[in-house]
Amino acid sequence: MEMESGLPANRSPSPMSWVNLSRNLILAYQSFGVVYGDLSTSPLYVFTSAFEGKLLKHYDEETILGTFSLIFWTLTFIPLLKYVLILLAADDNGEGGTFALYSLLCRHAKFNLLPNQQAADEELSSYKYGPSSQAVNSSPLKRFLERHKRLRTALLVVVLFGACMVIGDGVLTPAISVLSSVSGIRATGKKITDGVLVLLACVILVGLFALQHFGTHKVAFMFAPIVIVWLISIFSIGLYNTIYWNPKIVRALSPHYIFKFFIKTGREGWISLGGILLCITGTEAMFADLGHFTATSIRLAFAFVIYPCLVIQYMGQAAFLSKNLNSIHNSFYDSIPGPVYWPVFVIATLASIVGSQAVITATFSIIKQCHALGCFPRVKVVHTSKHIYGQIYIPEINWILMILTLAITIGFQDTTLIGNAYGLACITVMFVTTFLMALVIIFVWQKSVLLAAIFLLFFWVIEAVYLSAAFTKVPQGGWAPLALSFIFMVVMYVWHYGTRRKYNFDLHNKVSLKWLLGLGPSLGIVRVPGIGLIYSELATGVPAIFSHFVTNLPAFHKVLVFVCVKSVPVPYVSPEERFLVGRVCPGPYRMYRCIVRYGYKDIQRDDNDFENQLIQSLVQFIQMEAVEPQFSSPESSSLDGRMAVISTRSLESTSTLIVSQHEDVGVDDSIPSSKSITLRNLQSFFEDDATQTRRRQVRFQLPNNPGMDPAVKEELLDLIQAKEAGVAYIMGHSYVKARKSSSFLNKLAIDVGYSFLRKNCRGPAVALNIPHISLIEVGMIYHV
C-alpha cells in the first residue's frame, strides 16, 4: 500500500544560479511535449471556426485584420498575463490546477468538506505551504463563508463543475485535433468524402487510446522534438506568408482594429468570438501540469517560444487570407507553400496526437483527484512511470473517453461543430479558475478584497464576452460539453452524497468505549492468535462492524488494529508523515489504531510491504509510549485520539527488532501455523490455483535486552507472535438503503444512483490492495 518514496523533484531553489537556469531550460524543453501540444495546434482551425456563419457577409481584408487583432490581444491577456504572470505563482507545493487552488483554500480557511479530518493533519509539512493564515482569522468574509455550509458546498460544486469541463476537454480535444489534421488531405485537390476522413480520424483515435496503457513516459522524449519541429514549421510559414503576401498586417497589432471590427460586424462579430477563443484552448494545461515542471520553466517556454511562434503564425495566416479570400474554409493548409506541404501535414498530424495525449493524461489526473475528494467512484489507478511522478492510467476512464470521442467524431463529422463544443468547455474552465484565484488572493495571499475584485472583474469581463458568445453556439454543438458535464456532475454528486451519508451513519453508530472497557481485556470473547486489521473510514472510535462481528461470532484476534486510509487536502504526504499510530484502549487490551494518510495526487502502491511497515510502526509506538510521559497517561478514556506520527523511513534502522527477509516465489502464506487439516487443504488448493508471484517474506525477532521494561517486552512478544500466526483483513460489506421516511429524491439518489455506482465500481478491498485470501467481509445494512 505504500507509495514509492520521494516527492516530485519540482522544487527549485530561489536564487537564480547557472545550475538552476540550466535545469529550468531542460524542463522548458520537456514541457513542449507535455504542456503545449494542444495550444500549439490551435492554428489548424481558429480562422476557419471564426468565419463560419453570418460573419462571412463581412468577409474582407479589414475584417481579417480585426480578427487577427482579437487573436493577438486574447493571447496576450489570457495565457500571457493571467496564467504565466499571475496564476503560475498560486501553486500548491508545486502543483497547479483547479484542485490545487481549492486545496489551498481548504487549508487557509475552513472550506473543507472531507470527512474524518483531524488537527494532526494540520501539522503536515506540506499543509503549512504558503503564508500563515493567522492574519485573516478575523476577516468578516472568511467567517461568513465558514459559517454557512451551503456556501462551502456551492464552492465544491463550482470546483467539480470545472473538473467536469476538463473531462469534457479530454473528450473533445482528440476529436477536433485529429479531425483537423487529417482534413488537410483535401487541400491537395483530391476528392475525399467526409466518410473517409472520419474513418481515418477514428482509426488514429482508436490507436491513440489503445496505446495509453503504456504510459506517456515511453514516448515522452519523442514528444518534445515533434512539437518543436511543429513550432519551427508554423513560425517559418507564418513569417514567409507575412513577408510574401501582406507585410502591412503588422498594423493589426493595434487594438484600434478591434473597435473597427465590432463597429463593422456588430452582432455577427460578437458571435464569431466563439470561434476566435479556440486560439487559447489548451492554456489551462500550463497551470494543470505545473507539478511535472517548474513555474520558471513554463514561463520561459511560453514567453520566448510558444507566444512568438503563435503570433507570427496567426499573422501570416491573416496576411495570406487578406489576399486569398476564397481559402477561408481550409486556411491553414492552403497557406502552406507547395514544396513543404506533405512534411508539414505529417508533423501536424503527429503534433495533434501529442496534444491529445497531454489532455487525456490530465483527465486521468482530474479523475484521481475527484476520487481523493470523495467525489468519484473507485477506479483502477495504474502508475505508468517510475521516473515521472504522477503519470497515471485509468483503464475504465480510458475506454469511456474513447467511446465518447468516437461518438463526437462520428456524430458531428465537422471541426466547426466540435470547435463550438470545445470552446465552451475551455472558456468555462477559465471562468471557474478566475473565480478561485480571486479567493486565493484574499485568503491565501492575504491581499485586499479590492485587489481581488480588480483581478476578478478585469478577467471576468473578458471571459464573459467570450463565454456569452460560446453559449450562442449551444444549438450548433455547444450542448455536447454541457451534456457531458451534467452526466459527470450527477455521478460525482450522487457518489459524494451517498459517501457522506454512509460516513455519518458510521459516526453516529460507533461502539461505546465505556462498554468495551467494562468488558475487560478479553472483551468477553475468545481471543485467538493473529492480528485483525479492521478497516473503517472513522479516524476515532470503534466502528459498528466490530460489534456486529463479535455479536454473531464471539471470537476475535489477540491483536486488533483499526485502520483508516484517508485523503488530506494536500497534494502529497511524505513517507515520514504517512502513518499516525495510537491506542484505542489500555495496553492489556492489545487494541491499536493506525491512520494512513494520502494526498490528492498520491498513488497507493501495491508493494506487499504494508503489513511489515504496520508492525514496525506499532513496535516503535509502543517503545515511544514507554519513554514519553504524554503517551502513558493513566486516563484510559482519553487514549483514543492521541496519535503519534511514525516515520516509515526510519523504521529500517530501528534496533528494536531483528528483521530477516528472503524472496519467496508463491502466494502469501496467510495460515502458516494452522493445525487444522481442513484449513491446510484449502490453502494448498488456493496455492495450486493461484498465479505464482514473487513476494518478500519478513520475520521479526526480539533481541535480548535485559534493560527492557517487562510490560513492554510482553506486549512486543505478543505482537510478533500474532504476526507469525497470520494477519486477517476485516472490512464491512455494506448495503446502503434510504430510510422509509426519506424523500423521493433521497430514495432515488441512494437506492438507484448510489447503489448502481457501488455495484459497478471497484470494491474497497481491491482499491486498497488487500490480499483476497486474508479478507473477511462483514455484512452491514446502512439505513441513511
CSV table of N, CA and C in Angstrom, one decimal, residues 648-709:
chain,number,residue,atom,x,y,z
A,648,THR,N,8.1,6.1,8.4
A,648,THR,CA,8.4,4.8,7.7
A,648,THR,C,9.8,4.7,7.2
A,649,ARG,N,10.5,5.9,7.1
A,649,ARG,CA,11.9,5.9,6.6
A,649,ARG,C,12.8,5.4,7.6
A,650,SER,N,12.5,5.7,8.9
A,650,SER,CA,13.5,5.4,10.0
A,650,SER,C,13.2,4.0,10.5
A,651,LEU,N,12.2,3.3,10.0
A,651,LEU,CA,11.8,2.0,10.6
A,651,LEU,C,12.9,1.0,10.3
A,652,GLU,N,13.5,1.0,9.1
A,652,GLU,CA,14.5,0.0,8.7
A,652,GLU,C,15.7,0.1,9.7
A,653,SER,N,16.0,1.3,10.2
A,653,SER,CA,17.2,1.4,11.0
A,653,SER,C,16.9,1.2,12.5
A,654,THR,N,15.7,0.8,12.9
A,654,THR,CA,15.4,0.6,14.3
A,654,THR,C,16.1,-0.6,14.8
A,655,SER,N,16.6,-0.5,16.0
A,655,SER,CA,17.4,-1.6,16.6
A,655,SER,C,16.5,-2.5,17.5
A,656,THR,N,15.2,-2.2,17.6
A,656,THR,CA,14.3,-2.9,18.5
A,656,THR,C,14.1,-4.3,18.0
A,657,LEU,N,13.9,-4.5,16.7
A,657,LEU,CA,13.6,-5.8,16.1
A,657,LEU,C,14.7,-6.3,15.2
A,658,ILE,N,14.9,-7.6,15.2
A,658,ILE,CA,15.8,-8.3,14.3
A,658,ILE,C,14.9,-8.7,13.1
A,659,VAL,N,15.2,-8.1,11.9
A,659,VAL,CA,14.4,-8.3,10.8
A,659,VAL,C,15.1,-9.1,9.8
A,660,SER,N,14.6,-10.3,9.5
A,660,SER,CA,15.2,-11.2,8.4
A,660,SER,C,14.2,-11.3,7.3
A,661,GLN,N,14.7,-11.3,6.1
A,661,GLN,CA,13.8,-11.3,4.9
A,661,GLN,C,14.4,-12.1,3.8
A,662,HIS,N,13.6,-12.8,3.0
A,662,HIS,CA,14.0,-13.5,1.9
A,662,HIS,C,12.9,-13.5,0.8
A,663,GLU,N,13.3,-13.7,-0.4
A,663,GLU,CA,12.4,-13.7,-1.5
A,663,GLU,C,11.7,-15.1,-1.6
A,664,ASP,N,10.4,-15.1,-1.8
A,664,ASP,CA,9.7,-16.4,-1.8
A,664,ASP,C,8.8,-16.3,-3.0
A,665,VAL,N,8.9,-17.3,-3.9
A,665,VAL,CA,8.0,-17.4,-5.1
A,665,VAL,C,6.8,-18.2,-4.7
A,666,GLY,N,5.6,-17.6,-4.8
A,666,GLY,CA,4.4,-18.2,-4.4
A,666,GLY,C,3.4,-17.2,-3.8
A,667,VAL,N,2.3,-17.7,-3.4
A,667,VAL,CA,1.3,-16.8,-2.8
A,667,VAL,C,1.6,-16.6,-1.4
A,668,ASP,N,0.9,-15.6,-0.8
A,668,ASP,CA,1.1,-15.2,0.6
A,668,ASP,C,0.7,-16.3,1.5
A,669,ASP,N,1.6,-16.7,2.4
A,669,ASP,CA,1.4,-17.7,3.4
A,669,ASP,C,0.5,-17.2,4.5
A,670,SER,N,-0.8,-17.1,4.3
A,670,SER,CA,-1.6,-16.5,5.2
A,670,SER,C,-1.9,-17.3,6.5
A,671,ILE,N,-1.8,-18.7,6.4
A,671,ILE,CA,-2.1,-19.5,7.5
A,671,ILE,C,-0.9,-20.4,7.8
A,672,PRO,N,0.2,-19.8,8.2
A,672,PRO,CA,1.4,-20.6,8.3
A,672,PRO,C,1.4,-21.6,9.4
A,673,SER,N,0.7,-21.3,10.5
A,673,SER,CA,0.8,-22.2,11.7
A,673,SER,C,-0.5,-22.9,12.0
A,674,SER,N,-1.4,-23.0,11.0
A,674,SER,CA,-2.7,-23.6,11.2
A,674,SER,C,-2.5,-25.1,11.5
A,675,LYS,N,-3.2,-25.6,12.5
A,675,LYS,CA,-3.2,-27.1,12.8
A,675,LYS,C,-4.4,-27.8,12.2
A,676,SER,N,-5.3,-27.0,11.6
A,676,SER,CA,-6.5,-27.5,11.0
A,676,SER,C,-6.2,-28.2,9.7
A,677,ILE,N,-6.5,-29.5,9.5
A,677,ILE,CA,-6.3,-30.2,8.2
A,677,ILE,C,-7.2,-29.5,7.1
A,678,THR,N,-8.4,-29.1,7.5
A,678,THR,CA,-9.3,-28.5,6.5
A,678,THR,C,-8.7,-27.2,6.0
A,679,LEU,N,-8.2,-26.4,6.9
A,679,LEU,CA,-7.6,-25.1,6.5
A,679,LEU,C,-6.4,-25.3,5.7
A,680,ARG,N,-5.5,-26.3,6.1
A,680,ARG,CA,-4.3,-26.5,5.3
A,680,ARG,C,-4.6,-27.0,3.9
A,681,ASN,N,-5.7,-27.9,3.8
A,681,ASN,CA,-6.1,-28.3,2.5
A,681,ASN,C,-6.6,-27.2,1.6
A,682,LEU,N,-7.4,-26.3,2.2
A,682,LEU,CA,-7.9,-25.1,1.5
A,682,LEU,C,-6.8,-24.3,1.0
A,683,GLN,N,-5.8,-24.1,1.9
A,683,GLN,CA,-4.7,-23.2,1.5
A,683,GLN,C,-3.9,-23.8,0.3
A,684,SER,N,-3.6,-25.1,0.4
A,684,SER,CA,-2.9,-25.8,-0.6
A,684,SER,C,-3.6,-25.7,-2.0
A,685,PHE,N,-5.0,-25.9,-1.9
A,685,PHE,CA,-5.8,-25.8,-3.1
A,685,PHE,C,-5.6,-24.4,-3.7
A,686,PHE,N,-5.7,-23.3,-2.8
A,686,PHE,CA,-5.5,-22.0,-3.3
A,686,PHE,C,-4.2,-21.7,-3.9
A,687,GLU,N,-3.1,-22.3,-3.3
A,687,GLU,CA,-1.8,-22.1,-3.8
A,687,GLU,C,-1.6,-22.7,-5.2
A,688,ASP,N,-2.2,-23.9,-5.4
A,688,ASP,CA,-2.1,-24.6,-6.7
A,688,ASP,C,-2.8,-23.8,-7.7
A,689,ASP,N,-3.9,-23.1,-7.3
A,689,ASP,CA,-4.8,-22.5,-8.3
A,689,ASP,C,-4.3,-21.0,-8.6
A,690,ALA,N,-3.5,-20.4,-7.7
A,690,ALA,CA,-3.2,-19.0,-7.8
A,690,ALA,C,-1.9,-18.8,-8.7
A,691,THR,N,-1.9,-17.6,-9.2
A,691,THR,CA,-0.7,-17.2,-10.0
A,691,THR,C,0.5,-17.1,-9.1
A,692,GLN,N,1.6,-17.6,-9.6
A,692,GLN,CA,2.9,-17.5,-8.8
A,692,GLN,C,3.4,-16.1,-8.9
A,693,THR,N,3.6,-15.6,-7.7
A,693,THR,CA,4.2,-14.2,-7.7
A,693,THR,C,5.4,-14.2,-6.7
A,694,ARG,N,6.3,-13.2,-6.9
A,694,ARG,CA,7.5,-13.1,-6.0
A,694,ARG,C,7.1,-12.1,-4.9
A,695,ARG,N,7.2,-12.6,-3.7
A,695,ARG,CA,6.9,-11.8,-2.5
A,695,ARG,C,8.1,-11.8,-1.6
A,696,ARG,N,8.2,-10.7,-0.8
A,696,ARG,CA,9.2,-10.6,0.2
A,696,ARG,C,8.7,-11.1,1.5
A,697,GLN,N,9.2,-12.2,2.1
A,697,GLN,CA,8.8,-12.8,3.3
A,697,GLN,C,9.7,-12.1,4.4
A,698,VAL,N,9.1,-11.6,5.5
A,698,VAL,CA,9.8,-10.9,6.6
A,698,VAL,C,9.4,-11.6,7.9
A,699,ARG,N,10.5,-11.9,8.7
A,699,ARG,CA,10.2,-12.4,10.0
A,699,ARG,C,10.9,-11.5,11.0
A,700,PHE,N,10.2,-11.3,12.2
A,700,PHE,CA,10.6,-10.4,13.2
A,700,PHE,C,11.0,-11.2,14.4
A,701,GLN,N,12.1,-10.8,15.1
A,701,GLN,CA,12.6,-11.4,16.3
A,701,GLN,C,12.9,-10.2,17.3
A,702,LEU,N,12.7,-10.5,18.6
A,702,LEU,CA,13.0,-9.6,19.6
A,702,LEU,C,14.4,-9.9,20.2
A,703,PRO,N,15.4,-8.9,20.1
A,703,PRO,CA,16.7,-9.2,20.7
A,703,PRO,C,16.7,-9.3,22.2
A,704,ASN,N,17.7,-9.9,22.7
A,704,ASN,CA,17.9,-10.0,24.2
A,704,ASN,C,18.3,-8.6,24.7
A,705,ASN,N,17.4,-8.0,25.5
A,705,ASN,CA,17.7,-6.7,26.1
A,705,ASN,C,17.3,-6.7,27.5
A,706,PRO,N,18.2,-6.9,28.5
A,706,PRO,CA,17.9,-7.0,29.9
A,706,PRO,C,17.2,-5.8,30.4
A,707,GLY,N,17.6,-4.6,29.8
A,707,GLY,CA,17.1,-3.3,30.4
A,707,GLY,C,15.7,-3.0,29.9
A,708,MET,N,15.0,-3.8,29.1
A,708,MET,CA,13.7,-3.5,28.6
A,708,MET,C,12.6,-3.7,29.7
A,709,ASP,N,11.7,-2.8,29.7
A,709,ASP,CA,10.6,-2.9,30.6
A,709,ASP,C,9.8,-4.2,30.4
